[in-house]
Amino acid sequence: MAPVNQPPVTTGIADVLVAEDAVNTVIDLSSAFEDPEDADSALTYTVHSNDNPGLFSSLSINAVQGTLTLDYAPHAVGVAQITVRATDTGIPTLSVDAPFMVTVTEVNDTPALASGSVDHLTVARDSGTT
């Protein structure tokens, strides 16, 4: 009798909280998933869903390292629920999903002068709006 394929399991992925314009977040997927028959490196990871794609420039999985990189879009703020799926190599293939939340909070940026200069501004009295 052939052994029965067991599905992968997950301990979950921690929610992510960052400020606007944060550096990339790298998540170790191999520590969040395991399979009774397959080594971590044999699992296939995919981003199964992302309900706010505008929050990211990209979501990329490095299959060799077993990581997910969250690359945040410039000046984007908001919340996204992302679900990562791990699929094993058994027959039939089995998978497990791990949803997690990403929250990017707004930063009060210092105002910047778009163009020109206000260093030497001379206004005549009663000249109207400048």
Coordinates of C-alpha atoms in Angstrom, one line a residue:
M1 CA 0.0 0.0 0.0
A2 CA 1.4 3.4 -1.0
P3 CA 1.7 6.0 1.7
V4 CA -1.0 8.7 1.9
N5 CA 0.1 12.2 1.1
Q6 CA -0.2 14.5 4.2
P7 CA -1.0 18.2 3.6
P8 CA 1.5 20.9 4.6
V9 CA 0.7 22.9 7.8
T10 CA 1.4 26.4 8.8
T11 CA 2.2 28.2 12.0
G12 CA 1.0 31.4 10.3
I13 CA 2.6 34.6 9.2
A14 CA 2.8 37.5 11.6
D15 CA 1.0 40.7 10.6
V16 CA 3.2 43.5 9.3
L17 CA 3.0 47.1 10.4
V18 CA 5.3 49.7 8.8
A19 CA 5.4 53.4 8.1
E20 CA 4.9 55.0 4.7
D21 CA 8.0 54.7 2.4
A22 CA 9.5 51.9 4.5
V23 CA 12.2 49.7 3.2
N24 CA 11.2 46.2 1.9
T25 CA 10.0 43.6 4.4
V26 CA 11.4 40.1 3.9
I27 CA 9.3 37.3 5.3
D28 CA 10.8 33.8 6.0
L29 CA 8.2 31.4 4.5
S30 CA 10.1 28.3 5.3
S31 CA 9.7 29.0 9.0
A32 CA 5.9 29.5 8.6
F33 CA 5.2 26.3 6.7
E34 CA 6.2 22.6 7.0
D35 CA 5.2 19.3 5.4
P36 CA 5.5 15.8 6.9
E37 CA 6.9 14.3 3.7
D38 CA 8.7 17.2 2.0
A39 CA 11.6 19.4 3.0
D40 CA 10.9 23.1 3.2
S41 CA 12.9 23.6 0.0
A42 CA 10.5 21.3 -1.8
L43 CA 7.4 23.3 -1.1
T44 CA 6.1 25.7 -3.7
Y45 CA 5.1 29.1 -2.4
T46 CA 2.7 31.4 -4.2
V47 CA 0.9 34.7 -3.4
H48 CA -2.7 33.4 -3.6
S49 CA -4.4 36.7 -3.0
N50 CA -3.7 40.4 -2.3
D51 CA -6.8 42.6 -1.7
N52 CA -4.8 45.9 -2.1
P53 CA -2.2 45.6 -4.9
G54 CA -1.7 49.4 -5.0
L55 CA 0.0 49.2 -1.7
F56 CA 3.0 47.5 -3.3
S57 CA 5.4 48.0 -6.1
S58 CA 5.8 44.2 -6.1
L59 CA 5.4 41.0 -4.1
S60 CA 8.1 38.5 -5.0
I61 CA 8.9 35.0 -3.8
N62 CA 12.5 33.7 -3.8
A63 CA 12.0 30.0 -4.1
V64 CA 15.6 29.2 -3.3
Q65 CA 15.6 31.1 -0.1
G66 CA 12.0 30.5 0.8
T67 CA 11.2 34.2 1.3
L68 CA 8.5 36.7 0.4
T69 CA 9.6 40.3 -0.2
L70 CA 7.1 43.1 0.2
D71 CA 8.2 46.1 -1.9
Y72 CA 6.0 49.1 -0.9
A73 CA 4.8 51.6 -3.4
P74 CA 6.1 55.1 -2.9
H75 CA 3.8 57.2 -0.7
A76 CA 1.2 54.5 -0.5
V77 CA -0.7 54.0 2.8
G78 CA -3.5 51.5 3.8
V79 CA -4.2 47.9 4.7
A80 CA -3.9 44.7 2.6
Q81 CA -4.7 41.2 3.4
I82 CA -2.3 38.8 1.7
T83 CA -2.6 35.1 1.5
V84 CA 0.4 32.9 0.8
R85 CA -0.1 29.3 -0.3
A86 CA 2.4 26.5 0.2
T87 CA 1.9 23.4 -2.0
D88 CA 3.7 20.1 -1.6
T89 CA 5.0 17.6 -4.1
G90 CA 2.7 14.7 -3.3
I91 CA 0.2 13.0 -5.5
P92 CA -2.2 14.5 -5.5
T93 CA -0.6 17.8 -4.5
L94 CA -2.0 19.4 -1.3
S95 CA -1.7 22.9 0.0
V96 CA -2.3 25.2 2.9
D97 CA -3.0 28.9 3.0
A98 CA -1.7 31.5 5.5
P99 CA -3.4 34.9 5.5
F100 CA -1.8 37.9 7.1
M101 CA -2.4 41.7 7.3
V102 CA 0.0 44.4 6.1
T103 CA -0.7 47.9 7.5
V104 CA 1.3 50.9 6.1
T105 CA 0.7 54.0 8.2
E106 CA 0.9 57.6 6.9
V107 CA 4.0 59.7 7.7
N108 CA 3.6 63.5 8.0
D109 CA 6.2 64.6 5.5
T110 CA 7.9 68.0 5.7
P111 CA 6.5 70.3 3.0
A112 CA 8.8 70.8 0.1
L113 CA 9.1 73.8 -2.3
A114 CA 8.1 72.5 -5.7
S115 CA 10.1 75.1 -7.7
G116 CA 11.5 78.6 -7.5
S117 CA 12.7 80.4 -4.4
V118 CA 11.2 82.4 -1.6
D119 CA 14.5 83.7 -0.3
H120 CA 14.3 87.1 -2.0
L121 CA 10.7 87.9 -2.5
T122 CA 9.8 91.6 -2.8
V123 CA 6.1 92.6 -2.9
A124 CA 4.9 96.2 -3.5
R125 CA 2.3 97.5 -1.1
D126 CA -1.3 96.9 -2.5
S127 CA 0.0 94.8 -5.3
G128 CA -2.6 92.1 -4.9
T129 CA -2.1 88.4 -4.5
T130 CA 1.4 87.1 -5.1

